[in-house]
Short mmCIF file of C-alpha atoms and ligand atoms in Angstrom, two decimals:
data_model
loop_
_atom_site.label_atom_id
_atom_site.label_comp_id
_atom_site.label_asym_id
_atom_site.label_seq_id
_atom_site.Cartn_x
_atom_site.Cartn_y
_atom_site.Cartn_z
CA UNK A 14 102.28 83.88 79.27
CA UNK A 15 105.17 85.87 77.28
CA UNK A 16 107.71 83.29 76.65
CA UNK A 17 110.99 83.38 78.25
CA UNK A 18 113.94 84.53 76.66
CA UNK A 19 117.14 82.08 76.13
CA UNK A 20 119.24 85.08 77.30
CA UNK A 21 118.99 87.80 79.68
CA UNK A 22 121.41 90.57 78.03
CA UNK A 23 120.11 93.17 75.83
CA UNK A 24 122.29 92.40 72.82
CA UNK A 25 121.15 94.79 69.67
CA UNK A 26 118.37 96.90 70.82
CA UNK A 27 115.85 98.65 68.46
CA UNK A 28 116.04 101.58 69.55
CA UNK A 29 118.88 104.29 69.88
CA UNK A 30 119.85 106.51 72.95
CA UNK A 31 118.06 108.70 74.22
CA UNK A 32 119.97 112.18 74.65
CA UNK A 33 120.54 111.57 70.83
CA UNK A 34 116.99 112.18 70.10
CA UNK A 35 117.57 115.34 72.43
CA UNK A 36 120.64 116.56 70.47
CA UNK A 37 118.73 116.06 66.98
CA UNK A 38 115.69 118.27 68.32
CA UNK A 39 118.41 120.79 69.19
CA UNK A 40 119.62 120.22 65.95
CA UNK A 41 116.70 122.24 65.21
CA UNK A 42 116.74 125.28 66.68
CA UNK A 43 118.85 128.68 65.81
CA UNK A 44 122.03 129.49 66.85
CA UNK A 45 122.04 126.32 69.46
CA UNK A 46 124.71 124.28 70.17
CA UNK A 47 123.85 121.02 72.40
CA UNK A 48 125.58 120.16 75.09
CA UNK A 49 125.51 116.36 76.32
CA UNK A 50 126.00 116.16 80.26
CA UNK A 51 128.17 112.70 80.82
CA UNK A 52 131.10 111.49 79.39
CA UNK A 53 132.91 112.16 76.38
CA UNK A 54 131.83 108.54 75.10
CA UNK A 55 128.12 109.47 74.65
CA UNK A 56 128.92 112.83 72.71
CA UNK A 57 131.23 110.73 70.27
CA UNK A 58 128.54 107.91 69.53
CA UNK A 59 125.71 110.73 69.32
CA UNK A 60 128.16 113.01 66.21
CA UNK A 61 129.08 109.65 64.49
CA UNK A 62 125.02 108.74 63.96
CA UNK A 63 124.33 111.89 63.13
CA UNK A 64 127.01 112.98 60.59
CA UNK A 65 127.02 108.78 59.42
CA UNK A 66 122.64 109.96 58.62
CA UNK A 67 122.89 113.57 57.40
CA UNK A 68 126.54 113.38 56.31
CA UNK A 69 126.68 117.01 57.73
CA UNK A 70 129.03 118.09 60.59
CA UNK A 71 127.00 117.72 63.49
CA UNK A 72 129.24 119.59 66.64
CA UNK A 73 127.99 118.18 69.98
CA UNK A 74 129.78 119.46 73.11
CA UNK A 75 130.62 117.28 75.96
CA UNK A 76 131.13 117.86 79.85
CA UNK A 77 133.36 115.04 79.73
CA UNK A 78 133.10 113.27 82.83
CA UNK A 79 135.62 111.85 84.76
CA UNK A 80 136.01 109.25 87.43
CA UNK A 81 136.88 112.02 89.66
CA UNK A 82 133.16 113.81 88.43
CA UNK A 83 130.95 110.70 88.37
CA UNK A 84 132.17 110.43 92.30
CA UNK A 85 131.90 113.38 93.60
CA UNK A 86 129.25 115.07 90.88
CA UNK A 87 129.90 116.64 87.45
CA UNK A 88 129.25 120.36 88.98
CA UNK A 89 132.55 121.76 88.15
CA UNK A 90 132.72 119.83 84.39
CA UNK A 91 129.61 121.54 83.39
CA UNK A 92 130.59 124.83 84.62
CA UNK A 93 133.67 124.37 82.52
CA UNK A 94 131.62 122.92 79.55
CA UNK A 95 129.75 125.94 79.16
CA UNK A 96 132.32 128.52 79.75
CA UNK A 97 133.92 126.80 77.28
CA UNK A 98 131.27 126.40 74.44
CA UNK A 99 130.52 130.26 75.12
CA UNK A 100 134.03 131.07 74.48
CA UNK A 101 134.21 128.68 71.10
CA UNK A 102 130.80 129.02 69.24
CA UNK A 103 129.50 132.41 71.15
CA UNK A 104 125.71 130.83 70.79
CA UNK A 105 122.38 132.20 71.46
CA UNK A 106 121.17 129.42 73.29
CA UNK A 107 123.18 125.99 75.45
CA UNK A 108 120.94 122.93 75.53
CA UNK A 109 122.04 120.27 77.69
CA UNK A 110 120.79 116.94 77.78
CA UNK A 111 122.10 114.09 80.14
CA UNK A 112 123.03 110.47 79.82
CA UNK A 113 122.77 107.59 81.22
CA UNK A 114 126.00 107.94 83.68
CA UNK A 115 124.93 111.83 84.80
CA UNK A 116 121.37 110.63 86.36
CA UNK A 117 122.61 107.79 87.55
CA UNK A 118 124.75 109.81 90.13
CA UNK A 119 121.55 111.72 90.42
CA UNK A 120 123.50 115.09 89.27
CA UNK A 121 120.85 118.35 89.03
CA UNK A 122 121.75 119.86 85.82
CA UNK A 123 118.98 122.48 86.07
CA UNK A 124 120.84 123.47 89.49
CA UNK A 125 124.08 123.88 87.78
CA UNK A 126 122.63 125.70 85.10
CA UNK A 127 120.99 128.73 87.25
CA UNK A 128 123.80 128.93 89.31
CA UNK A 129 125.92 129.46 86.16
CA UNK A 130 123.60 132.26 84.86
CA UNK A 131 123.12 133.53 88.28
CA UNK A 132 127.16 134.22 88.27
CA UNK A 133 126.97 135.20 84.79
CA UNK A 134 124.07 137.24 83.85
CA UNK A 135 125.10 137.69 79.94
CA UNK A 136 125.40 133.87 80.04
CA UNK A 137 123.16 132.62 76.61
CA UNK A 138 119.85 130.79 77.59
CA UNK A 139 119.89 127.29 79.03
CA UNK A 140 117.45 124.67 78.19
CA UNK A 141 118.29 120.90 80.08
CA UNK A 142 115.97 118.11 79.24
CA UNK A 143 116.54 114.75 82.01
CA UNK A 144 117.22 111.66 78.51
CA UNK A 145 118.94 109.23 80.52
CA UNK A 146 118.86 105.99 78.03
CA UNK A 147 117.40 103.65 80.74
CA UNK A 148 114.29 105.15 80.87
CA UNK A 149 113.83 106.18 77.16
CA UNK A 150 114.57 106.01 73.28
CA UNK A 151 115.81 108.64 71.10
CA UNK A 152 112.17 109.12 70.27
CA UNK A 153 111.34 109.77 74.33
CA UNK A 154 114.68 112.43 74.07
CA UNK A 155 113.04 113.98 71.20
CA UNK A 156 109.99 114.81 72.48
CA UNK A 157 111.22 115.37 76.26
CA UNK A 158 113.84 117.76 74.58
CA UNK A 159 111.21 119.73 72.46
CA UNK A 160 109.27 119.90 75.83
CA UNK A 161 111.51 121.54 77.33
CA UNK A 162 112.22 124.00 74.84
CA UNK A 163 108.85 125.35 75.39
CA UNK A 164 109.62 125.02 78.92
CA UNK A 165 112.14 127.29 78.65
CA UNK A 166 111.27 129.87 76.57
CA UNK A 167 107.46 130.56 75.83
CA UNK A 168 106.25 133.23 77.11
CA UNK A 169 103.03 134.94 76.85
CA UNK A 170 103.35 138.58 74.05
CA UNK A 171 100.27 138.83 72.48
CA UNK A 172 97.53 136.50 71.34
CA UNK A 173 96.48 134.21 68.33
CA UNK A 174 98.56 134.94 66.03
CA UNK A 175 99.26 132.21 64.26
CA UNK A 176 99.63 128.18 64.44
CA UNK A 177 102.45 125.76 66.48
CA UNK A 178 103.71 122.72 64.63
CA UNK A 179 105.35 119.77 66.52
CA UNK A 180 106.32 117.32 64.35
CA UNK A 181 107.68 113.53 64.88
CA UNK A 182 111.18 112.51 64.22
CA UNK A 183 110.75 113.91 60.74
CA UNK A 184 113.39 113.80 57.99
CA UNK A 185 114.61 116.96 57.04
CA UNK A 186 112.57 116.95 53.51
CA UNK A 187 109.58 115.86 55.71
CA UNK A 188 110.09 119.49 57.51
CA UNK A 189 110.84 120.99 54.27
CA UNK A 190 107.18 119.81 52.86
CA UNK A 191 105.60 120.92 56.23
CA UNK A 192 106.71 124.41 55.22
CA UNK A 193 105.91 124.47 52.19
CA UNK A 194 102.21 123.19 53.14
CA UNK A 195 102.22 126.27 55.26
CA UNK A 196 103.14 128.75 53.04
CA UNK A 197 100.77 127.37 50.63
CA UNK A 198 98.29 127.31 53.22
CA UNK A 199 99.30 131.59 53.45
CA UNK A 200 99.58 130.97 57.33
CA UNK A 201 102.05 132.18 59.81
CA UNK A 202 103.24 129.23 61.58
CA UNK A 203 105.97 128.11 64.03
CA UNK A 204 107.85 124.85 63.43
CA UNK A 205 109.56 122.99 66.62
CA UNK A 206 112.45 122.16 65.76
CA UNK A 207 113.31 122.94 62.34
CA UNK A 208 116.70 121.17 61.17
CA UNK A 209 115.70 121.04 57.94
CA UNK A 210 118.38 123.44 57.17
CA UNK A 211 121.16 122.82 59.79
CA UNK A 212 121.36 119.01 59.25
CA UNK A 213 120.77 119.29 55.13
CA UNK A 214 122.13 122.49 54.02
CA UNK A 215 124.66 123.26 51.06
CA UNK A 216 127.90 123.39 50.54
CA UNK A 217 129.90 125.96 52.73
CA UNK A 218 132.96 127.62 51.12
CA UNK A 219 133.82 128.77 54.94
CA UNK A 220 133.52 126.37 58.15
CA UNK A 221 130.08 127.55 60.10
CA UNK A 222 130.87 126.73 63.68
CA UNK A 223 126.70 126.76 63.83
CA UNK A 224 125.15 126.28 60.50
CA UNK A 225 122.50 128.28 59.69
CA UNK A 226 118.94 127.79 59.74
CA UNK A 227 116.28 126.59 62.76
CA UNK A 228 113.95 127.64 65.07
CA UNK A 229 114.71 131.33 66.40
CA UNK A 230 114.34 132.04 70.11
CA UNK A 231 112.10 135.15 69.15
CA UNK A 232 109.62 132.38 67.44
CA UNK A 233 109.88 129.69 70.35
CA UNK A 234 109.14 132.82 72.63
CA UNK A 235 105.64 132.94 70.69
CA UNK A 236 104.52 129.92 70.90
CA UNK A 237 102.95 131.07 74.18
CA UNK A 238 100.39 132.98 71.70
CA UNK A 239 99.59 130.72 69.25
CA UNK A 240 95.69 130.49 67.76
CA UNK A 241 96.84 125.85 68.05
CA UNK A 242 99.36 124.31 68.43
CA UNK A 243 99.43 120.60 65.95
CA UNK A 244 101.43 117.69 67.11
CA UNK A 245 102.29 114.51 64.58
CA UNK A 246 101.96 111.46 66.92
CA UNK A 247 100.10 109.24 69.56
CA UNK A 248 102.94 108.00 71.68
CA UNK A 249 105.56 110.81 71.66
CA UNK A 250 107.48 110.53 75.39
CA UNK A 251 105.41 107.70 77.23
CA UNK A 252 108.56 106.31 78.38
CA UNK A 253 109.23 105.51 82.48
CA UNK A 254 105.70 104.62 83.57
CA UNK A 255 103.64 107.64 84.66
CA UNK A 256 106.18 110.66 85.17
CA UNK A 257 109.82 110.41 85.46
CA UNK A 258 111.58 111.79 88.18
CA UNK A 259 110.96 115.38 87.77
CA UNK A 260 107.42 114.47 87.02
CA UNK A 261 107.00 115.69 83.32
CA UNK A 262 107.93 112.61 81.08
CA UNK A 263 104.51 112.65 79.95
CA UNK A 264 103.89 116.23 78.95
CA UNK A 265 104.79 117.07 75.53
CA UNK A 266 105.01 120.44 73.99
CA UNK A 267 101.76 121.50 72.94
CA UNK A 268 100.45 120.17 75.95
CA UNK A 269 102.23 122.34 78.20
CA UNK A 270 101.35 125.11 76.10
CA UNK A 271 97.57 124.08 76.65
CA UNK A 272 97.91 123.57 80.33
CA UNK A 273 100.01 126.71 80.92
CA UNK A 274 98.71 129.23 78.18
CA UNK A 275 95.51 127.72 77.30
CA UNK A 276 96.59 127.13 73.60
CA UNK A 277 94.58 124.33 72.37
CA UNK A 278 96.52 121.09 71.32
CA UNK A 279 95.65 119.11 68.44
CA UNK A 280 96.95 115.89 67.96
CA UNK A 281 97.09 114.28 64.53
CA UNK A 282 98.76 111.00 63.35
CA UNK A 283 101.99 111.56 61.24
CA UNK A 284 100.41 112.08 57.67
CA UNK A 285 101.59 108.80 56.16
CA UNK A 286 98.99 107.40 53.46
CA UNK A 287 95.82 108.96 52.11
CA UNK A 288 93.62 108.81 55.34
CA UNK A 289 96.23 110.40 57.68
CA UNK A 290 97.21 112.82 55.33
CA UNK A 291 93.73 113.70 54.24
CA UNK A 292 93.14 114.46 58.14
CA UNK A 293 96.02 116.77 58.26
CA UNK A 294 94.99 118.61 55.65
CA UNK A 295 91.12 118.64 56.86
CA UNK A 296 92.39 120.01 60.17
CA UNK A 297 94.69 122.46 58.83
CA UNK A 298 91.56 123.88 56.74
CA UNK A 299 89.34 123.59 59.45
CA UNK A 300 91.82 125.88 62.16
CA UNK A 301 93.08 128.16 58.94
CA UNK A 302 89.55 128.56 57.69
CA UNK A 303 91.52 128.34 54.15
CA UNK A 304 90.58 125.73 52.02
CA UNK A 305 93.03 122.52 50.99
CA UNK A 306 95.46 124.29 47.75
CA UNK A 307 94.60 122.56 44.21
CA UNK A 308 98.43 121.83 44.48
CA UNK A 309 97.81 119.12 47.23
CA UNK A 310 94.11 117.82 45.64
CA UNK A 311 96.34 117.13 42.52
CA UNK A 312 98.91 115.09 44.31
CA UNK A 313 95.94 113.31 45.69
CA UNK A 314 94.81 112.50 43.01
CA UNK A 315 98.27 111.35 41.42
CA UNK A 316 98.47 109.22 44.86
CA UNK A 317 95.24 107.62 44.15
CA UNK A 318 96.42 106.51 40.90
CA UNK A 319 99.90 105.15 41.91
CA UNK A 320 97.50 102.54 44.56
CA UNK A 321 95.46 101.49 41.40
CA UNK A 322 98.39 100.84 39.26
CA UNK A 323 100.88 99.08 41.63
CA UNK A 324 98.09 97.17 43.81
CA UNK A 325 98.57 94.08 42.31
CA UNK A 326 102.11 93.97 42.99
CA UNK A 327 101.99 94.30 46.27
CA UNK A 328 98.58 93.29 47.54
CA UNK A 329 98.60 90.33 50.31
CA UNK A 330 102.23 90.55 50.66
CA UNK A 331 103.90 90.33 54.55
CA UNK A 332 105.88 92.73 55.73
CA UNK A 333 107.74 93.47 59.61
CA UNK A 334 108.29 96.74 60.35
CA UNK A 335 110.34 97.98 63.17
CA UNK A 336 111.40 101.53 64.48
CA UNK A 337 110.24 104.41 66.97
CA UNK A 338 106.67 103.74 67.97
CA UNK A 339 105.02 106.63 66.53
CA UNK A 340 106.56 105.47 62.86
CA UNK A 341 105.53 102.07 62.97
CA UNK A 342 101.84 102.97 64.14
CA UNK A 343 101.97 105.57 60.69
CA UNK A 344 103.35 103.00 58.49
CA UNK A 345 101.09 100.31 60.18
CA UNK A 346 97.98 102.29 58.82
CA UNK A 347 99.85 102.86 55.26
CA UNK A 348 100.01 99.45 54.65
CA UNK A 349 96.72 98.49 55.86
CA UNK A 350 95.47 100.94 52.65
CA UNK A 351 97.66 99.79 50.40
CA UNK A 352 96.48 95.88 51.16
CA UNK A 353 100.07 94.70 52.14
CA UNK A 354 99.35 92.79 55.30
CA UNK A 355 101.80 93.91 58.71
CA UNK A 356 103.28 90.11 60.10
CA UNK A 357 105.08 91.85 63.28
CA UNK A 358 105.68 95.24 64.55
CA UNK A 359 108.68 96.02 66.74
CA UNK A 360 109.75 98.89 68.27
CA UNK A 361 112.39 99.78 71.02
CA UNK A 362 110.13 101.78 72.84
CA UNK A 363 108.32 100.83 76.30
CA UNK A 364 105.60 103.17 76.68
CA UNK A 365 103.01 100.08 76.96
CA UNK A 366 101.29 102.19 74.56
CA UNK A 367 102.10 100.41 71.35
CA UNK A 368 99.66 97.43 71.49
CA UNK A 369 96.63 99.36 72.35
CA UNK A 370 97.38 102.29 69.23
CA UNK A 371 97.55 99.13 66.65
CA UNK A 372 94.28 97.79 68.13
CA UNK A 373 92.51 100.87 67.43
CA UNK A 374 93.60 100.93 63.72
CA UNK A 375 92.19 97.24 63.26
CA UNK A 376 88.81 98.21 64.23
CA UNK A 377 88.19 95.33 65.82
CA UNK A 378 87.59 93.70 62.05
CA UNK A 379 91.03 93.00 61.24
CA UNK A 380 93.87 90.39 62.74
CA UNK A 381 95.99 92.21 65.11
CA UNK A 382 100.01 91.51 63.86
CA UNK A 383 102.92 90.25 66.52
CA UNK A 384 103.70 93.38 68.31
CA UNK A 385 107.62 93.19 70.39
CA UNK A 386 107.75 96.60 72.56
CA UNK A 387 111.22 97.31 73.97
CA UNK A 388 112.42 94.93 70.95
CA UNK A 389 116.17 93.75 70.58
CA UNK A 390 116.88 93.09 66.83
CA UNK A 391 118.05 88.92 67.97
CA UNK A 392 114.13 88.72 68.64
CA UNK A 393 113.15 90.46 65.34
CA UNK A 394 115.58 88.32 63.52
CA UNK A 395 114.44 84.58 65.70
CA UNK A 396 110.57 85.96 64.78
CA UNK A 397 110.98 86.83 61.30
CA UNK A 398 112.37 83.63 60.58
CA UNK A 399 109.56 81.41 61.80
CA UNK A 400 106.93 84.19 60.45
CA UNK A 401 108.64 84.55 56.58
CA UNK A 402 107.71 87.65 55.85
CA UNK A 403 108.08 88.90 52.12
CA UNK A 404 109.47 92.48 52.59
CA UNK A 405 111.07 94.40 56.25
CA UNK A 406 110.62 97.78 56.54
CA UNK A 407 112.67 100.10 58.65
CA UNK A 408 116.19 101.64 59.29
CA UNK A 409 119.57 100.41 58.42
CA UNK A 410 119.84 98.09 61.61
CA UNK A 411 117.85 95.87 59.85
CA UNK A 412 120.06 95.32 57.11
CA UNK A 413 121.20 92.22 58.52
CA UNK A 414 117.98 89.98 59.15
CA UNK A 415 116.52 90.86 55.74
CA UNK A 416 120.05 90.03 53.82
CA UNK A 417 119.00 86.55 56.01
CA UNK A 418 115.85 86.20 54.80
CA UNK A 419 116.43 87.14 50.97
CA UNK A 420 114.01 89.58 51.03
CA UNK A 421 114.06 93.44 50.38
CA UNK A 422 114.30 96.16 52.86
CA UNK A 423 112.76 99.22 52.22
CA UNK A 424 115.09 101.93 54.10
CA UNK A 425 112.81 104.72 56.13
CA UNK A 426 113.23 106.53 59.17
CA UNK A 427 116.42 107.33 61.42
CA UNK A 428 119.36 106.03 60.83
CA UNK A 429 120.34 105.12 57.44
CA UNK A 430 123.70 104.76 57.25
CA UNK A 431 124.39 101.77 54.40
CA UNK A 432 122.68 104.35 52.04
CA UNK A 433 123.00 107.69 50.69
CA UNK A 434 120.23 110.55 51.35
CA UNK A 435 118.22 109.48 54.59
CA UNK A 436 117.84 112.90 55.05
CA UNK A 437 116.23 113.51 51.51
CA UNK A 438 113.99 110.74 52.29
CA UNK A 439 110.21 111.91 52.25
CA UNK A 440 107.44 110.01 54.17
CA UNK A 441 104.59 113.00 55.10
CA UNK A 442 102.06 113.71 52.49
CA UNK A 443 100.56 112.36 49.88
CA UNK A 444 103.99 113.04 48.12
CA UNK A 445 106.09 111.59 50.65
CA UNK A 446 103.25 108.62 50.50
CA UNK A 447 103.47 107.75 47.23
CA UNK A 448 107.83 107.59 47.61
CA UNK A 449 107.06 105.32 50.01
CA UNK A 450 104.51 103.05 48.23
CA UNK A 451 106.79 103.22 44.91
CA UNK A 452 109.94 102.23 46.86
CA UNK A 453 107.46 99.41 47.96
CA UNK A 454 106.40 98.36 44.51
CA UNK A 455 109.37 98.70 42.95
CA UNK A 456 111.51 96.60 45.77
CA UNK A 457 109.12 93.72 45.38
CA UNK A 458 109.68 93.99 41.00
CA UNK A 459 113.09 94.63 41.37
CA UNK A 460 113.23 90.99 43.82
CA UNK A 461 111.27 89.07 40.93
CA UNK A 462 113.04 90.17 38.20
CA UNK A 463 116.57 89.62 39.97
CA UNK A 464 115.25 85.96 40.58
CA UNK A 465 113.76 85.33 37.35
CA UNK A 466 115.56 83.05 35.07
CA UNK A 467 114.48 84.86 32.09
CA UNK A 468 116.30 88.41 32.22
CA UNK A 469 113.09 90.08 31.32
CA UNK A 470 113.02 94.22 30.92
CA UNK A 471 109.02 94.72 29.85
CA UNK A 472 106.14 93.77 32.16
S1 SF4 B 164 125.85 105.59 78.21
FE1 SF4 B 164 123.67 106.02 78.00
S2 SF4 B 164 123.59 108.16 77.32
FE2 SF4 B 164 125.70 107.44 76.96
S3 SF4 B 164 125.70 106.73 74.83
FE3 SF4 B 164 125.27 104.94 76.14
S4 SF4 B 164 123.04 104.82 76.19
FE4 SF4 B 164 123.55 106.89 75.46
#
């Protein structure tokens, strides 16, 4: 029998909201600007984790309710919203998302939305995905949003011609490598989203109300005609139970493309560590009929390497690791190869999924670790101290507990915002694998020498 709490309150949840996760995957495509349906509050928090991550200007426009809309329905404030985004930015596409407050009073944003473009035929295109926080994390918005970009806009031109990538909450250099793979690869491909560009770009000399870079609507359009479509993940928007109230939680991109165009949907696990990234690669061959670049069997190789020369530091050590669900599983089966040995695994998400994708990766030979679904970071903290692990491994929110402990934090995922460059940070591919494992290595030589009596600078 789970244990019961000492308190009832959610009081530092490990997990962020989930319209954020929406506004980052709109991040991500061209000439969008998002558009968060609720009050003014939720917009504010959303830009200051954003810009506080990717120390870009991240503009995120608001409908701003009122007490006078969350009585009587927010109708009229996202009428105005978009009139007055149109007016300000003159975008190519609006892309709401709605909060906690918004579905709470049950308010039909798609409604509003086709009313608006029925009055206003010239009106940009509308995409709405339903994020209220209750039901989801940012990692449930993400995928729910990228759903319902598809949603939107695919439609069926022509056919195969060439292949759909969907990938996790990736870091901006994480989508940067993707494309690279691709071109290497010498395959047309469509990424969903792409902020690799708007939320890490260069120095302006002018203000860009929308940066450049992103998805174009022209290339969402197409993913109705793709020869596959690949998705990074095994848990994506699980949140809610079975369906949420419109009855899609559960579909993700590529499988509404599947179900509604018949393009197949591959699902691979985010290409963290040798095996999952020798899978990608495998399955990229095997749907490109072009055989894996020397580039990547060299960086293989130099992978391989970096695990025979650091091993020793870091074999049989304990680690937690906490963060969106479809992270932790990735860096679950990284550490697992690199003989570090997981302690506890928490995540803020509740898609009762968790437990069961950790099982698999034992095999039924190894121990399973602590798992905490819909974790608060009080629990992580009361469970790390009795457990002692030797290194933590997650986002910023951490900080805290492992300053606590004594112990190093390795900084990954979203947000980082005690550090600079979380958007720079690579995870994917047998590059992005052995950052990781060095930042591993190098935290636990760094903690030994700091504690070492003897100032020591060979080993
Ligand atoms: S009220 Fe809900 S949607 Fe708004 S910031 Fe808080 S959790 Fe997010």
């Amino acid at each position: 029998m789970k244990e019961e709490k000492e308190y009832i309150a959610t009081r530092n949840a490990c997990k962020l909201c989930n319209p954020l996760g929406a506004c980052l995957a709109y991040k991500g495509i061209k000439g969008c600007v998002p558009l968060i349906h609720g009050s003014q509050g939720c917009s504010t928090y959303i830009r200051r984790y954003m810009i506080s991550h990717f120390r870009e200007p991240v503009d995120i426009a608001s409908s701003n309710f009122t007490e006078e809309s969350t009585i009587f329905g927010g109708r009229q404030n996202c009428h105005q919203a978009v009139g007055n985004i149109i007016k300000q930015y003159n975008p190519e596409i609006i892309a709401a998302a709605t909060t906690c407050l918004s579905e709470t009073i049950g308010d039909d944003i798609e409604k509003y939305l086709k009313e608006y473009k029925a009055e206003f035929p010239d009106a940009p295109d509308f995409i709405y995905a339903n994020t209220p926080s209750y039901q989801g994390t940012h990692a449930d918005g993400f995928h729910e949003a990228v759903a319902a970009t598809v949603r939107s806009l695919a439609k069926r031109t022509k056919k195969n011609t060439h292949i759909n990538l969907f990938p996790g909450m990736y870091s901006p250099a994480d989508l940067r490598y993707l494309k690279r793979v691709m071109d290497n690869y010498k395959t047309n491909y469509v990424l969903l989203p792409d902020y690799s560009e708007t939320l890490d770009g260069s120095s302006w000399s002018e203000y860009k109300k929308i940066p450049d870079g992103g998805t174009s609507k022209e290339a969402i359009i197409t993913t109705a005609d793709a020869q596959a479509s690949i998705e990074f993940g095994a848990i994506f928007n699980k949140a809610g139970g079975s369906t949420n109230k419109n009855g899609r939680s559960k579909e993700t991109a590529a499988s509404y493309l599947e179900t509604t165009f018949g393009v197949p949907a591959l699902r691979l696990p985010w290409p963290v560590g040798v095996e999952a990234t020798d899978l990608f690669f495998k399955t990229l061959s095997e749907v490109t009929g072009v055989e894996k670049p020397d580039e990547y069997v060299k960086e293989r190789g130099r992978l391989i390497d970096a695990y025979a020369d650091g091993h020793k530091y870091v074999f049989g050590k304990k680690a937690v690791i906490y963060g969106e669900e479809d992270l932790v599983l990735s860096i679950y089966r990284f550490l697992n190869e690199i003989g570090v040995d997981t302690i506890l695994i928490a995540s803020g998400g509740k898609s009762g999924a968790l437990a069961s994708e950790i099982e698999k990766l034992t095999m039924g030979e190894m121990k399973m670790p602590e798992i905490i679904d819909n974790a608060d970071f009080e629990e992580i903290a009361a469970r790390s101290r009795e457990l002692k692990p030797d290194i933590m491994i997650g986002h910023s929110k951490g900080y805290y507990i492992a300053r606590e402990l004594n112990i190093p934090l390795v900084r990954i995922g979203f947000p980082i915002h005690d550090r600079l460059g979380g958007q720079r940070l690579l995870h994917i591919g047998y590059e992005g694998t052995n950052d990781l494992f060095e930042k591993i290595v190098n935290a636990f030589i760094e903690k030994n020498q700091e504690s070492s009596e003897v100032g020591y600078k060979y080993m």
